């Protein structure tokens, strides 16, 4: 204030005066002083007002803090007496503004979750003499012992002990000689990108030494030098669209390699080096070049003609060129000699779970080698042994898959591959494209356009639509008849002897189990009519009974009218073919269709029936469900489409709310639930995974969009659909879950019929705008081709639509439980695995000149697989050189210098440090057996157990130092998985004489000498003992003796108490509120200071969440007791009495739970009666040209039926071109995880 006055006086000498306080300018002294005084007074008043406000706020904050402290003190004082028993619904309950009752805050229950057990230890029953016999006297390939009359043997079962998850295995007769589960590591059990796993080349146990001896000395064979080997490997392993990562790999792994020599590239030719791979000589003694590669062949088919009478064996023969194939026996032999064989199961077994010892064990179904089909085949083979042969018998479980795919986004280039999988391998490995578990068996050629010229030249007339369709069926069966050759049949009946990588000969029987394909291809394989009156390849149900899903009549038809390949079936086919060829009858005539029409068959010999019927093989049973096309892109897509039609019919802003709500649903996981678009109702550009996400989040979105009672009916339907989908997606089933799955199918059928009956009668629904536009586009394209005007024939608006419940996709939902019992869970034979393999052939196609690409793709595939096998063999050689292989010369527990074992920085207060890794380990029993004559290991196991018990038993370790524990105490100590883990380095921290804390690093190779305090009874003995470290080990043990003392800790909630993430979706129906929380930084800004009143917990977000909320998860050991209360929410059907190991198909009275389902119901108006022609029209002629034209192969009646049944794209059955597939148009809905590029054109026979 004084400074202000001084400044003002100083400024008076100026012509113009400026106040430093306010900056105003004045020429008079009095005016200036008055103005400044007013300004200063105002500033002082403002400052005092701010101080008062701050004081008031501070006092208010202090009051709030005092009240909170008092409340917390009161809660802490009464903590032990606080309890919450839930309010009585009949009493008045104090509520928050949202309506939620006040609750007592309590800490969560203690939670502890252990990792799953790596394996179930299986004893080895094979003694040394037997192994030597199998090595010495085993017959070589092609030399079979003379079979003698077979005799049955007595069957018995042996089982293992239970593991930490209360699971045990049961084998037939004896334990297998080899159990790949013992090689499991946490790397294989961990499923997530952020787990700290070992390097890829160390995730598997090294192969036995005999394999290494069979390898070539040059690791770059068949190339001449390492430089070329590096370049060819880089070419096949890198992406087709080069990236910076590929460039880095080229420089660092190839050019900078020690053995890279530019002189080796002076005469380099990529074509020549590729030829080396293609033409590498076959060597049966090698594990690399065992297969004779790809072959080409032409397939003959016999052509019928109306009014031309001639026996079938002299009928004109048309040859279809371009079949590229591998022999099945060669593929299997090659597969069993690959390094991946170390993870093959040689014997099937039953898996049981017994969490409660007072109840019987419960069967677990997960992989094929645990399912009934393989178990039954194994027992059949065991009951009929080969006389004079003591070799172990193994089943090669063949699983087939086929589907055509477009190779490019533009053009008509397509490939129709047949893939072969081996069910002996874990399904989790088969699902990874990088595991090379898929074997390319054949590439099916198309029916060429020259058939029209040949037919015209031979018969003097054009072929009919029925004849061309017949030829497509004939071609498929002829190809499979060719692939099932005499070598395959001999191996199927008499087996083949194969030397496995462990050096042991085993007798391998080939068996077919599953064939995964979409519906059109199933029709080809089963020799049935497309969309016939009996559309199911498993049973003879008719279209009018499909809607009765889950009813007693439905279960009865599936069981009592199952399709069987018997003599009557063969006689009816033989009669139909004689009428077609010998009598010259039309394919659609009564003479041909008379005996086969009732079963919707075609006059076709089935290749699987012709080749394998003598072995009691029913080819209908191998056709497994295709849940991606039958449910996600089938039944659920149809239900969702009709639900959106209902929202349009309801009017108002229901569709807009539907889209807005989905757009507000949050994402979950890395890719479990993705962000929904702003226009979900458009159903555009959606893959199968998108329809799955929509189903999992649909209940909160649909809730309240329609009035009652329709809202409740739709929510009940969505809950049943989501429950059924979750059961179907489970990767591990138990008897109880399969029982509930069967009941869920029954409930789903009830919900679908109720929805169709009650909601369908209320709302007049029409096609969606997208479908209306697509229909107009199809008709316009058809009119343009035929040259007719479309204006007078096309409708002016959308067509009425109803919910169709007469499709095969609905009926297929009832087959899942039975086939899971037979072949394991659906991920064993999912078509998604085959779709993923399409990425390889598409990549190879981009590397061709687009002319004659099928042959080039076959060669590229062979080169890629061979390079992968060479890399695996080189890894084995490198590990053998490093001393990592369990051979006679590498049993020493020390590590080679190149072996890597990460060891982080040591804590300064620790006395010692050893790595906690489990990368390197031995099977203790096997290791001691191999070194049983080694004196250094005499008494190794008793000494080890005494040492461990001395550390575990309560009391001072010094008291137990010399104690010899009893046999009972030693037996109470179990070494988990019989594994002893080896380590490279031991760090010892100690105090020096000058009070420094220093560290010694010890290892058995070089720094192995140590000193310890001596324990001598002699007076004045030397104070130290000296020793040399032989190995550094640790073991995981389980002690079942007297309870040991444990320190317990209890504190505040920490992350260890968190079970897993959850997915919460707002209950949109109840809206938002602003009364729960004042504006806070705890709320996202996007919420506009509002909160949702209620939330849904999405129990369908993934299978693990579903099982946690339903109960019965095998791996949920730590939460099983807490989940007992969830049993009260079961369906009425699930509360029925349940007997283990029973038939899961319900036939009991009252199975439906509702009498209304036993009353016959009228079929929906949309269900068409079967026409006499069933889509065939023998009278229509086809002009010369492209047989792929849809108008020439599909008449209007069948086309309309396809549109009504929502089938699209007949790439295999009726047309070949992309343009024709688009004509029948729904998008295929496949995305990257489905195995298809989003850019792929529709029409890949997706149904």
Short mmCIF file of C-alpha atoms in Angstrom, two decimals, residues 690-870:
data_model
loop_
_atom_site.label_atom_id
_atom_site.label_comp_id
_atom_site.label_asym_id
_atom_site.label_seq_id
_atom_site.Cartn_x
_atom_site.Cartn_y
_atom_site.Cartn_z
CA UNK A 690 -20.12 -61.42 -34.90
CA UNK A 691 -23.35 -63.42 -34.73
CA UNK A 692 -21.92 -65.21 -31.70
CA UNK A 693 -21.20 -61.88 -29.98
CA UNK A 694 -24.71 -60.65 -30.75
CA UNK A 695 -26.25 -63.73 -29.16
CA UNK A 696 -24.12 -63.47 -26.03
CA UNK A 697 -25.16 -59.83 -25.45
CA UNK A 698 -28.73 -59.93 -26.80
CA UNK A 699 -30.80 -60.30 -23.61
CA UNK A 700 -30.11 -56.81 -22.15
CA UNK A 701 -30.60 -55.27 -25.60
CA UNK A 702 -33.99 -56.86 -26.33
CA UNK A 703 -35.32 -56.42 -22.79
CA UNK A 704 -38.21 -53.94 -22.88
CA UNK A 705 -38.26 -53.26 -26.62
CA UNK A 706 -41.63 -55.05 -26.95
CA UNK A 707 -44.65 -55.10 -24.62
CA UNK A 708 -45.64 -58.08 -22.51
CA UNK A 709 -46.15 -60.98 -22.92
CA UNK A 710 -43.97 -60.88 -26.04
CA UNK A 711 -41.02 -59.43 -24.16
CA UNK A 712 -40.92 -62.39 -21.76
CA UNK A 713 -41.31 -64.92 -24.59
CA UNK A 714 -38.41 -63.41 -26.53
CA UNK A 715 -36.17 -63.12 -23.47
CA UNK A 716 -36.88 -66.76 -22.61
CA UNK A 717 -36.02 -67.78 -26.18
CA UNK A 718 -32.78 -65.79 -26.14
CA UNK A 719 -31.79 -67.33 -22.80
CA UNK A 720 -32.41 -70.84 -24.15
CA UNK A 721 -30.47 -70.10 -27.34
CA UNK A 722 -27.52 -68.66 -25.43
CA UNK A 723 -27.54 -71.59 -23.00
CA UNK A 724 -27.62 -74.12 -25.84
CA UNK A 725 -24.80 -72.28 -27.62
CA UNK A 726 -22.68 -72.28 -24.44
CA UNK A 727 -23.17 -76.03 -23.94
CA UNK A 728 -22.27 -76.67 -27.56
CA UNK A 729 -19.09 -74.57 -27.29
CA UNK A 730 -17.77 -76.33 -24.18
CA UNK A 731 -14.38 -77.90 -24.78
CA UNK A 732 -14.82 -80.33 -21.88
CA UNK A 733 -18.05 -82.13 -21.05
CA UNK A 734 -18.96 -84.38 -18.18
CA UNK A 735 -21.82 -86.81 -17.96
CA UNK A 736 -23.79 -84.25 -16.00
CA UNK A 737 -23.24 -81.42 -18.49
CA UNK A 738 -24.24 -83.70 -21.37
CA UNK A 739 -27.37 -84.62 -19.44
CA UNK A 740 -28.14 -80.92 -19.02
CA UNK A 741 -27.26 -80.28 -22.68
CA UNK A 742 -29.84 -82.83 -23.76
CA UNK A 743 -32.46 -81.25 -21.50
CA UNK A 744 -31.50 -77.82 -22.84
CA UNK A 745 -32.23 -79.05 -26.36
CA UNK A 746 -35.69 -80.08 -25.22
CA UNK A 747 -36.28 -76.69 -23.59
CA UNK A 748 -35.02 -74.90 -26.68
CA UNK A 749 -37.52 -76.76 -28.84
CA UNK A 750 -40.30 -75.68 -26.50
CA UNK A 751 -39.18 -72.05 -26.58
CA UNK A 752 -38.93 -72.01 -30.38
CA UNK A 753 -42.41 -73.45 -30.83
CA UNK A 754 -43.88 -71.00 -28.32
CA UNK A 755 -42.15 -68.11 -30.04
CA UNK A 756 -43.36 -69.22 -33.47
CA UNK A 757 -46.89 -69.82 -32.25
CA UNK A 758 -47.52 -66.72 -30.13
CA UNK A 759 -45.27 -64.03 -31.56
CA UNK A 760 -45.76 -65.13 -35.16
CA UNK A 761 -49.53 -64.73 -34.90
CA UNK A 762 -49.32 -61.23 -33.43
CA UNK A 763 -46.88 -59.48 -35.75
CA UNK A 764 -47.19 -59.23 -39.52
CA UNK A 765 -43.54 -59.41 -40.52
CA UNK A 766 -41.87 -58.66 -43.83
CA UNK A 767 -38.42 -59.19 -45.25
CA UNK A 768 -35.74 -56.85 -44.00
CA UNK A 769 -34.77 -53.96 -46.27
CA UNK A 770 -31.48 -55.70 -46.99
CA UNK A 771 -33.25 -58.89 -48.09
CA UNK A 772 -35.74 -56.96 -50.20
CA UNK A 773 -32.95 -55.16 -52.03
CA UNK A 774 -31.03 -58.41 -52.54
CA UNK A 775 -34.12 -60.14 -53.92
CA UNK A 776 -34.73 -57.31 -56.39
CA UNK A 777 -31.08 -57.44 -57.45
CA UNK A 778 -31.25 -61.19 -58.06
CA UNK A 779 -34.39 -60.91 -60.12
CA UNK A 780 -32.93 -58.04 -62.11
CA UNK A 781 -29.78 -60.04 -62.86
CA UNK A 782 -31.86 -63.04 -63.90
CA UNK A 783 -34.05 -60.91 -66.16
CA UNK A 784 -31.00 -59.34 -67.76
CA UNK A 785 -29.61 -62.76 -68.64
CA UNK A 786 -32.88 -64.11 -70.00
CA UNK A 787 -33.64 -60.89 -71.88
CA UNK A 788 -37.05 -60.36 -70.27
CA UNK A 789 -38.32 -57.19 -68.63
CA UNK A 790 -38.34 -57.31 -64.85
CA UNK A 791 -40.62 -54.39 -64.22
CA UNK A 792 -43.87 -56.29 -64.48
CA UNK A 793 -42.79 -59.32 -62.52
CA UNK A 794 -41.04 -57.87 -59.52
CA UNK A 795 -43.07 -56.92 -56.50
CA UNK A 796 -43.29 -53.34 -55.41
CA UNK A 797 -42.48 -53.96 -51.73
CA UNK A 798 -41.09 -56.45 -49.25
CA UNK A 799 -42.54 -59.94 -49.11
CA UNK A 800 -44.24 -61.31 -45.98
CA UNK A 801 -42.05 -63.69 -44.01
CA UNK A 802 -42.62 -66.13 -41.18
CA UNK A 803 -40.31 -68.02 -38.86
CA UNK A 804 -39.45 -71.29 -40.59
CA UNK A 805 -39.07 -74.30 -38.33
CA UNK A 806 -38.75 -76.96 -41.01
CA UNK A 807 -35.06 -76.66 -41.86
CA UNK A 808 -32.30 -79.21 -41.41
CA UNK A 809 -30.32 -76.64 -39.41
CA UNK A 810 -32.95 -76.77 -36.68
CA UNK A 811 -33.12 -80.55 -36.71
CA UNK A 812 -29.31 -80.86 -36.47
CA UNK A 813 -29.38 -79.29 -32.99
CA UNK A 814 -30.62 -82.58 -31.58
CA UNK A 815 -27.63 -84.61 -32.82
CA UNK A 816 -24.90 -82.90 -30.81
CA UNK A 817 -25.19 -84.80 -27.52
CA UNK A 818 -25.02 -88.21 -29.16
CA UNK A 819 -22.07 -87.30 -31.36
CA UNK A 820 -20.17 -85.69 -28.48
CA UNK A 821 -20.38 -89.04 -26.71
CA UNK A 822 -19.12 -90.71 -29.87
CA UNK A 823 -16.36 -88.38 -31.08
CA UNK A 824 -15.67 -85.84 -28.31
CA UNK A 825 -16.57 -82.17 -28.05
CA UNK A 826 -17.37 -80.17 -31.15
CA UNK A 827 -14.01 -78.40 -31.34
CA UNK A 828 -12.50 -81.77 -32.31
CA UNK A 829 -14.23 -81.71 -35.70
CA UNK A 830 -15.16 -78.08 -36.14
CA UNK A 831 -15.11 -76.84 -39.72
CA UNK A 832 -13.37 -73.74 -38.39
CA UNK A 833 -10.09 -75.67 -38.24
CA UNK A 834 -10.32 -76.46 -41.92
CA UNK A 835 -11.25 -72.89 -42.73
CA UNK A 836 -8.03 -71.76 -41.04
CA UNK A 837 -6.02 -74.07 -43.29
CA UNK A 838 -7.43 -72.27 -46.32
CA UNK A 839 -5.05 -69.41 -45.52
CA UNK A 840 -2.13 -71.55 -46.66
CA UNK A 841 -3.57 -72.45 -50.06
CA UNK A 842 -4.56 -68.83 -50.63
CA UNK A 843 -1.03 -67.76 -49.83
CA UNK A 844 0.38 -70.38 -52.20
CA UNK A 845 -2.02 -69.26 -54.93
CA UNK A 846 -0.63 -65.74 -54.76
CA UNK A 847 2.79 -67.22 -55.56
CA UNK A 848 1.63 -68.91 -58.77
CA UNK A 849 1.14 -67.58 -62.27
CA UNK A 850 -2.62 -68.25 -61.90
CA UNK A 851 -2.48 -70.86 -64.72
CA UNK A 852 -2.64 -74.50 -63.73
CA UNK A 853 -2.33 -73.36 -60.14
CA UNK A 854 -3.61 -76.56 -58.50
CA UNK A 855 -0.44 -78.48 -59.27
CA UNK A 856 1.74 -75.57 -58.16
CA UNK A 857 -0.18 -75.21 -54.88
CA UNK A 858 0.35 -78.92 -54.21
CA UNK A 859 4.09 -78.56 -54.74
CA UNK A 860 4.31 -75.46 -52.57
CA UNK A 861 2.43 -77.24 -49.81
CA UNK A 862 4.80 -80.19 -49.98
CA UNK A 863 7.86 -77.92 -49.89
CA UNK A 864 6.50 -75.94 -46.96
CA UNK A 865 5.83 -79.07 -44.94
CA UNK A 866 9.20 -80.60 -45.76
CA UNK A 867 11.04 -77.44 -44.72
CA UNK A 868 9.14 -77.45 -41.44
CA UNK A 869 10.16 -81.05 -40.78
CA UNK A 870 13.80 -80.28 -41.58
#
